[in-house]
Short mmCIF file of C-alpha atoms in Angstrom, two decimals:
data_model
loop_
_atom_site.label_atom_id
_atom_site.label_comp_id
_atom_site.label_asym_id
_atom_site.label_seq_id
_atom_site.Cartn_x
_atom_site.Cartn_y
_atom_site.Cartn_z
CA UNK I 195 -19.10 18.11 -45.10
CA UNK I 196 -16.09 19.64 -46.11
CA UNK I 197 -14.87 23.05 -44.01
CA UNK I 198 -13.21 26.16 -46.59
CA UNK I 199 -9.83 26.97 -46.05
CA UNK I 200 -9.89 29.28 -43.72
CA UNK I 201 -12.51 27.63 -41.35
CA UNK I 202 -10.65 24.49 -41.99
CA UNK I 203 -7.22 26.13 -40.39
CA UNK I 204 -9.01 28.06 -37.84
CA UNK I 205 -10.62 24.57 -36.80
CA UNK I 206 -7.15 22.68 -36.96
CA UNK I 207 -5.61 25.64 -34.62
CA UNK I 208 -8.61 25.03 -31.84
CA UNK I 209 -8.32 21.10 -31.69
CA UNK I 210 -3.89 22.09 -31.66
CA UNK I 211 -4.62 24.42 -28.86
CA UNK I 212 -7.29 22.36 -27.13
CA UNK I 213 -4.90 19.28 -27.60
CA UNK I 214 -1.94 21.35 -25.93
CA UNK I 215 -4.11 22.77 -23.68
CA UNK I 216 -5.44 19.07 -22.48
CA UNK I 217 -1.65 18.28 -22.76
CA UNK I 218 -0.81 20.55 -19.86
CA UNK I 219 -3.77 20.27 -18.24
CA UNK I 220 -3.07 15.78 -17.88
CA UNK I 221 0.64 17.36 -16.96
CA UNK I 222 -0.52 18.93 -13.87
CA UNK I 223 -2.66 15.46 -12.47
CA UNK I 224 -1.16 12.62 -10.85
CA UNK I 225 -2.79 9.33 -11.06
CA UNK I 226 -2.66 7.99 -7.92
CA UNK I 227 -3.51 4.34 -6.81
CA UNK I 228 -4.51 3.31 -2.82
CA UNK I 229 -5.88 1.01 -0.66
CA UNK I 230 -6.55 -0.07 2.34
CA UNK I 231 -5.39 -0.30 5.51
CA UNK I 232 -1.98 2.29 6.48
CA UNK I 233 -1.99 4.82 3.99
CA UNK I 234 -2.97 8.23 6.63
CA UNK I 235 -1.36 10.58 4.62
CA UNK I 236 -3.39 9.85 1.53
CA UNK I 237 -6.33 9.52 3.24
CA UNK I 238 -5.86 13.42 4.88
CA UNK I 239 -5.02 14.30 1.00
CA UNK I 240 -8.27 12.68 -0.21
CA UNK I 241 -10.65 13.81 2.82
CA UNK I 242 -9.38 16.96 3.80
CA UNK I 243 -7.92 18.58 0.58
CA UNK I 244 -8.19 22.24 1.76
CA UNK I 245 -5.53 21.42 4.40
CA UNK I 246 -3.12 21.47 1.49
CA UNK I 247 -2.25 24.65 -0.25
CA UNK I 248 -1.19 22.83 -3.62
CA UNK I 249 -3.65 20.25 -3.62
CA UNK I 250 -6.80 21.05 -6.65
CA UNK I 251 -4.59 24.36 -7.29
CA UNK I 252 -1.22 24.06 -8.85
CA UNK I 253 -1.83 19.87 -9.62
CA UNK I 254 -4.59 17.52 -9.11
CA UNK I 255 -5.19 13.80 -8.57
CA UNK I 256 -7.19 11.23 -9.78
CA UNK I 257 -7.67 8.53 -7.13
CA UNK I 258 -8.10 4.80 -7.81
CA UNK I 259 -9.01 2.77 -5.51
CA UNK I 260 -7.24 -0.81 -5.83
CA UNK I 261 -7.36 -4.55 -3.67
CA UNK I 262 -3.61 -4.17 -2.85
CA UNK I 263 0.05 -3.65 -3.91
CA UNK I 264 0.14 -6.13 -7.02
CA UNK I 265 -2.38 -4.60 -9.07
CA UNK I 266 -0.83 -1.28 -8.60
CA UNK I 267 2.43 -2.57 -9.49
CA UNK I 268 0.52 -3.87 -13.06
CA UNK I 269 -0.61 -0.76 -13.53
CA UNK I 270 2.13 1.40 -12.91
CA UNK I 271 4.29 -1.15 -15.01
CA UNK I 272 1.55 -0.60 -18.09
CA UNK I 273 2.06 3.51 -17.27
CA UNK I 274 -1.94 3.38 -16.53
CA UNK I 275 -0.49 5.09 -13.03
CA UNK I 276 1.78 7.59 -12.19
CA UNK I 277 2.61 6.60 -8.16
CA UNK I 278 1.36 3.99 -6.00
CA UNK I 279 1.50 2.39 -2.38
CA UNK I 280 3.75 -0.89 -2.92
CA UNK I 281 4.91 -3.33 -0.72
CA UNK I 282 9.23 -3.95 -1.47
CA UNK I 283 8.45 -7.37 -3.17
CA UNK I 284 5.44 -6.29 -5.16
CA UNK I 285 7.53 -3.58 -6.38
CA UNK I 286 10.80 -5.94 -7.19
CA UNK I 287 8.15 -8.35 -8.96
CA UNK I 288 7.33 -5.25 -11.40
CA UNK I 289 10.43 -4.63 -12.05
CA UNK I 290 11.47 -8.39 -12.52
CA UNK I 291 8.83 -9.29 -14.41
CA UNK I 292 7.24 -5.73 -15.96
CA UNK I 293 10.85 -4.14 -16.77
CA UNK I 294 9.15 -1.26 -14.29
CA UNK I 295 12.05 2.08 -13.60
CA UNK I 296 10.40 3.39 -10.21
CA UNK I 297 11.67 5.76 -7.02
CA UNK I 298 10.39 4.93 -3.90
CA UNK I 299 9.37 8.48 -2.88
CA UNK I 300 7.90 8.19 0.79
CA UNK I 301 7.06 5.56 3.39
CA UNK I 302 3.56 4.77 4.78
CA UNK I 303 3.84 2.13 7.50
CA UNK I 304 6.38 -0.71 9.11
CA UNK I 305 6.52 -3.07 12.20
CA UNK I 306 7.67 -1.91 15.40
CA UNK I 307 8.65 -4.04 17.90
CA UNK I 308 5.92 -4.45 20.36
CA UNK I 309 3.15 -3.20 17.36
CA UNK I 310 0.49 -4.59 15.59
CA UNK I 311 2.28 -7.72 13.10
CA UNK I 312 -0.11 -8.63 10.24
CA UNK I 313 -1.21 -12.72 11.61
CA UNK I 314 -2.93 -15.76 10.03
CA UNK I 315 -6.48 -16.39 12.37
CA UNK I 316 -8.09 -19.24 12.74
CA UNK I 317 -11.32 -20.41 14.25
CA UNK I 318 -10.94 -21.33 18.36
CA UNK I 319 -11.83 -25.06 17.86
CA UNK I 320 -9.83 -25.23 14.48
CA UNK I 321 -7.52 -28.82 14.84
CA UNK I 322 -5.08 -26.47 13.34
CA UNK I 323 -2.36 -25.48 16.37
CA UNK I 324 0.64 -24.80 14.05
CA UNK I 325 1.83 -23.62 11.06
CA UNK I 326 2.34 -27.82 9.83
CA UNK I 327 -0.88 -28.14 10.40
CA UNK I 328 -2.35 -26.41 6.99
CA UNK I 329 -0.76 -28.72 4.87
CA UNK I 330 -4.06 -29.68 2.77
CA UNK I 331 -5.70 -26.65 4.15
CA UNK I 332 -7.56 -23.62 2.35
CA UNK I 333 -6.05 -20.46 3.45
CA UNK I 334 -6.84 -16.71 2.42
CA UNK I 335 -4.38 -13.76 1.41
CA UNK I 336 -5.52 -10.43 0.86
CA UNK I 337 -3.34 -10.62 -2.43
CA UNK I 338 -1.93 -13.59 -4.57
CA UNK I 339 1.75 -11.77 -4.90
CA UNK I 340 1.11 -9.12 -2.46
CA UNK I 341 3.67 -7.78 0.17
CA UNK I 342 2.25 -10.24 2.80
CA UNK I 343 3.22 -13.29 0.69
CA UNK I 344 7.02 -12.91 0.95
CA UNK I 345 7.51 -13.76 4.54
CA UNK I 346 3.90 -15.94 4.87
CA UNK I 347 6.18 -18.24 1.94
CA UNK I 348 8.81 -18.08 4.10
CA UNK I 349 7.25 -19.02 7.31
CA UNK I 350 5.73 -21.98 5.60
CA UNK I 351 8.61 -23.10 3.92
CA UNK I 352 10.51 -23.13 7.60
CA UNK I 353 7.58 -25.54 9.23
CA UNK I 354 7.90 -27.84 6.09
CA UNK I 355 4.70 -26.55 3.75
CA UNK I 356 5.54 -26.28 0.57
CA UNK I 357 3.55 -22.77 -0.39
CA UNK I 358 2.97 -23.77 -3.96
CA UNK I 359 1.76 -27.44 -3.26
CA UNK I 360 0.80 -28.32 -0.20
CA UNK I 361 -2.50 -25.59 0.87
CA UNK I 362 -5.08 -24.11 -1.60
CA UNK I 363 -4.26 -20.21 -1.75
CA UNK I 364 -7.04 -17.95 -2.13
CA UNK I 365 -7.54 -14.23 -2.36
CA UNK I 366 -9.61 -12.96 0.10
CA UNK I 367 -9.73 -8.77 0.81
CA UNK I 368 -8.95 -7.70 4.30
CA UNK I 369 -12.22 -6.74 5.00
CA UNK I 370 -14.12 -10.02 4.21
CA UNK I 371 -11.65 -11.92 6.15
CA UNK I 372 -13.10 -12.41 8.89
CA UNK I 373 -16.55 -13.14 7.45
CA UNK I 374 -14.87 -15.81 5.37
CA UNK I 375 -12.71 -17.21 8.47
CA UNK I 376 -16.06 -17.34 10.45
CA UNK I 377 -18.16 -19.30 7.73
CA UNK I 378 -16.07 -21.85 6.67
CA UNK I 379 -14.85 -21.00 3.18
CA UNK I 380 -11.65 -20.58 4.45
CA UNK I 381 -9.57 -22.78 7.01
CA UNK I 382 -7.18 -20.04 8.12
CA UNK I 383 -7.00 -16.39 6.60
CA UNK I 384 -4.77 -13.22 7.39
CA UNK I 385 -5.66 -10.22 9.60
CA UNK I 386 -4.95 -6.84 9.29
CA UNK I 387 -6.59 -3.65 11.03
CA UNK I 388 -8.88 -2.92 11.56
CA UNK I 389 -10.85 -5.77 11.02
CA UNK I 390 -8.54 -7.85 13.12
CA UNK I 391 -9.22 -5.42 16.28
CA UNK I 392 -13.15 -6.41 15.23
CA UNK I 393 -12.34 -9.70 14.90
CA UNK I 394 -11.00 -10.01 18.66
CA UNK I 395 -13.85 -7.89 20.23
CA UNK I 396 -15.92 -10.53 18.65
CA UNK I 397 -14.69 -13.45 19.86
CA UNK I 398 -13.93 -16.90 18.58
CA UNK I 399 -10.94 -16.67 16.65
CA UNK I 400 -7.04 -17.25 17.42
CA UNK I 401 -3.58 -16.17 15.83
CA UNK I 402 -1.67 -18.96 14.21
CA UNK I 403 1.65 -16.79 13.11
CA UNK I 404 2.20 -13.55 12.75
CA UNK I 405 4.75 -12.35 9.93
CA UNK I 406 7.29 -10.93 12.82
CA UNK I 407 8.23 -14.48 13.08
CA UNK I 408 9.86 -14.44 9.65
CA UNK I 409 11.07 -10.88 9.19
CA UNK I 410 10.82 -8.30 12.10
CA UNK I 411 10.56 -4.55 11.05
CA UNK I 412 9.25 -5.11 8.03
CA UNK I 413 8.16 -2.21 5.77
CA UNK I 414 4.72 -3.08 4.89
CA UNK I 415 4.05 -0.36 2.35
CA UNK I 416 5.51 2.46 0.35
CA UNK I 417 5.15 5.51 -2.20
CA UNK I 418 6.73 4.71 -5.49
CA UNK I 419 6.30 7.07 -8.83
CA UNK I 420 7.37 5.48 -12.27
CA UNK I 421 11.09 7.20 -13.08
CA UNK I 422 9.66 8.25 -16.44
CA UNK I 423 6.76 10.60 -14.53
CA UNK I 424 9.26 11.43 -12.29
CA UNK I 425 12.13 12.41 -14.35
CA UNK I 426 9.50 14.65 -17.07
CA UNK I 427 7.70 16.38 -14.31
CA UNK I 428 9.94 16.71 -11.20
CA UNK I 429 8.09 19.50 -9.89
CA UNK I 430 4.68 18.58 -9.80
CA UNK I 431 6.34 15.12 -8.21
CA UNK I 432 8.08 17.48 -5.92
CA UNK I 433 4.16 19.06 -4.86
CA UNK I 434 2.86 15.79 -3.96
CA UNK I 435 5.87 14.34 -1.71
CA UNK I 436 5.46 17.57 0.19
CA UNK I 437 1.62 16.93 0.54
CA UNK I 438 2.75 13.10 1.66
CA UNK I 439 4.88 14.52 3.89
CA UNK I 440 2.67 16.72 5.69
CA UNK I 441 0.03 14.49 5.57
CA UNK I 442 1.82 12.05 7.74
CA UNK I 443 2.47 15.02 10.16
CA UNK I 444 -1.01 16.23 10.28
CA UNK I 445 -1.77 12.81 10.97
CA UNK I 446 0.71 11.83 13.71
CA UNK I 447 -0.14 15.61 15.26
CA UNK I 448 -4.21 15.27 15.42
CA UNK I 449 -5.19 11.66 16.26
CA UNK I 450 -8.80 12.63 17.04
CA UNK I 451 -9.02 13.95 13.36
CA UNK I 452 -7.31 11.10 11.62
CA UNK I 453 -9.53 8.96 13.65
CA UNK I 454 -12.77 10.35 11.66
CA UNK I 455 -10.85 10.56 8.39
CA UNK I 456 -10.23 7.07 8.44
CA UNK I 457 -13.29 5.97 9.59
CA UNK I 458 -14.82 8.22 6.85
CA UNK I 459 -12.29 6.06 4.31
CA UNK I 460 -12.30 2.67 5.85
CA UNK I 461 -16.13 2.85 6.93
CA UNK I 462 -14.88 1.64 10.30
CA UNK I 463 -16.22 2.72 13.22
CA UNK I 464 -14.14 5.49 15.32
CA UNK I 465 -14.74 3.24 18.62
CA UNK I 466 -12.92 0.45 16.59
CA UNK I 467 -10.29 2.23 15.39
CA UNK I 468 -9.25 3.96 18.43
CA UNK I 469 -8.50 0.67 19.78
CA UNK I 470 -5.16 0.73 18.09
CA UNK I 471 -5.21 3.56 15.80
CA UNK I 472 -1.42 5.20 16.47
CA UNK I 473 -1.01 3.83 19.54
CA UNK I 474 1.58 1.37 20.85
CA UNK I 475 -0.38 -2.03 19.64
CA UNK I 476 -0.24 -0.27 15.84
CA UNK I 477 2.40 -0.37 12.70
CA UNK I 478 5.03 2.36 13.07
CA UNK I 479 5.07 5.27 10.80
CA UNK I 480 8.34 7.82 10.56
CA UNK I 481 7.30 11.63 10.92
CA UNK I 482 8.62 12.80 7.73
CA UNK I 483 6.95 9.44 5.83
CA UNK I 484 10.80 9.12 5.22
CA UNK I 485 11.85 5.50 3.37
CA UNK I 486 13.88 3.27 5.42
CA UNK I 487 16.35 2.02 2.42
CA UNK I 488 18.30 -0.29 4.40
CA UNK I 489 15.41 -1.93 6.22
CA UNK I 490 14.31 -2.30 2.59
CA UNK I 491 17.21 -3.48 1.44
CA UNK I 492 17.63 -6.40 4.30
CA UNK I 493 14.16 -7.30 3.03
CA UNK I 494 15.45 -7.88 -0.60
CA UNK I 495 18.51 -9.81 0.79
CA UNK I 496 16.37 -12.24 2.09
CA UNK I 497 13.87 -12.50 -0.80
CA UNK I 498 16.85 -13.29 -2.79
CA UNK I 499 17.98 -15.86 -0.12
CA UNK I 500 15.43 -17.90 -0.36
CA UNK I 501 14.93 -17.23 -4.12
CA UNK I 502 11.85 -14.90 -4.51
CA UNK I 503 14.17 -12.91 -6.28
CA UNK I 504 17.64 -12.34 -7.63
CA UNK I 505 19.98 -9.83 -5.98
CA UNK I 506 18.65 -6.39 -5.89
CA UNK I 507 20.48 -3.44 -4.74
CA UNK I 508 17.48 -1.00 -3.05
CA UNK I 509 19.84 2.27 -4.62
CA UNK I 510 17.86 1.86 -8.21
CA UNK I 511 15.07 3.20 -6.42
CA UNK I 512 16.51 6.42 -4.96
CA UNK I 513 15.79 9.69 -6.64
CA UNK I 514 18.76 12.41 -5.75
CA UNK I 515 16.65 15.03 -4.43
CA UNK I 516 12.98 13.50 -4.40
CA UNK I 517 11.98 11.80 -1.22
CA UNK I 518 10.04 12.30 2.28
CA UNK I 519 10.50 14.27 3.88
CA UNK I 520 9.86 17.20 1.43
CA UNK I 521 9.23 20.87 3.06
#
């Protein structure tokens, strides 16, 4: 069925202005990918929304939930996301390999001497008693190309185990680890909070290595935005480094909150948490959620070292005016 003329140009104007109208509407949401463990900021931004004035009022995000850093990187490569936690090699890797243009607009977590270091467990009566000792071996990573795998290659590589030939690498989430440490389908597996503070109440399980070994300080994970969001809609980007921003404050400043909004988004018990949650035996996290460049940087040097990556200068990611801390 045909529409006359002037129904037929009335119609065209309503699907132009509901078109533009959708336009702005997508303009003014940021698709936003997470995971778990570390990200406190996001997780005050996704559980307690009315503590930020901007936040379902002047933008909006959509929240996807993801198994770690090298999906997101995928994603944010194919433009199906708009900003991301990465980890500094997962985000090199997308732009090696995905041609990705990202700024790394805020910091969530990194290792502090004395803190909690992200370890490989195994079982008590394991044969295995060092890091030689998996060649052959089935081991678990919480992502195939993750952050994690940079220095885990590294630490192998240094006790003679070749990463790519001698063990059988398998993804396995942080939260299952232990379960698949404890029955068998897995020889040794990494641990990460909080299931590694479960994992010790329980019993029965031992750290192999821990990645401090390889690279101390490392920064675990970080906010990047694709350049092309960035540079088209600097304001609204502007909107949600501020909420990052005060999100890590609000989370450094209440601990008994951000104790029940993470158990809320980790479905881990408060008791649990507040075994380590911010305190000394935990990753460090700056005040502002500002990005340490040059720790970042010392972590590409050494990537490129012992050729994970070429040469990669950490500036390519630094927008002029857009990074944590924002007021």
């Amino acid at each position: 069925m045909r529409l006359g003329g002037k129904w037929g140009l009335a119609a065209g104007m309503l699907v132009a202005l509901l078109g533009a109208s959708n336009a702005s509407h997508a303009q003014q949401t940021i698709r936003v990918g997470w995971t778990i463990p570390a990200e406190e900021s996001k997780y005050w931004m996704m559980r307690r929304p009315a503590e930020f004035p901007d936040l379902g009022k002047t933008y909006n995000i959509e929240w996807t939930q993801f198994q770690g850093t090298a999906p997101m990187t995928q994603a944010l490569a194919a433009g199906a996301l708009d900003c991301a936690t990465q980890a500094p090699l997962s985000l090199a890797n997308g732009v090696v390999g995905g041609n990705l243009k990202a700024y790394i607009v805020a910091q969530h977590v990194f290792e502090k001497p004395g803190g909690f270091s992200v370890y490989w467990a195994v079982l008590d009566n394991s044969p295995i008693k060092t890091i030689a000792d998996l060649k052959g071996k089935t081991i678990g990573i919480s992502v195939i190309g993750g952050g994690t795998q940079g220095p885990f290659n590294m630490l192998l590589k240094q006790n003679g185990v070749d990463p790519a030939k001698d063990i059988k690498l398998v993804e396995v989430g942080f939260a299952v680890s232990e379960d698949a440490l404890r029955q068998g389908r897995v020889d040794a597996v990494n641990m990460n909070q909080p299931f590694a503070a479960r994992a010790e109440a329980k019993g029965g399980t031992r750290k192999l290595f821990s990645l401090s070994q390889a690279m101390p300080n490392i920064v675990h994970i970080l906010e990047a935005c694709r350049a092309d969001f960035v540079d088209k809609n600097p304001d609204l980007v502007k909107a949600y480094v501020r909420d990052i921003t005060s999100g890590m404050k609000k989370a450094l400043a209440n601990r008994d909150e951000t104790l029940k909004v993470v158990s809320e988004v980790l479905k881990a018990p408060v008791p649990v948490l507040d075994t380590y949650l911010l305190k000394d035996n935990d990753f460090g996290r700056d005040p502002g959620a500002a990005p340490n460049f040059a720790a970042i940087q010392k972590m590409f040097d050494i990537y490129a070292e012992t050729g994970m990556l070429p040469k990669m200068d950490v500036s390519q990611f630094k927008h002029p005016t857009i990074v944590a801390p924002l007021q």
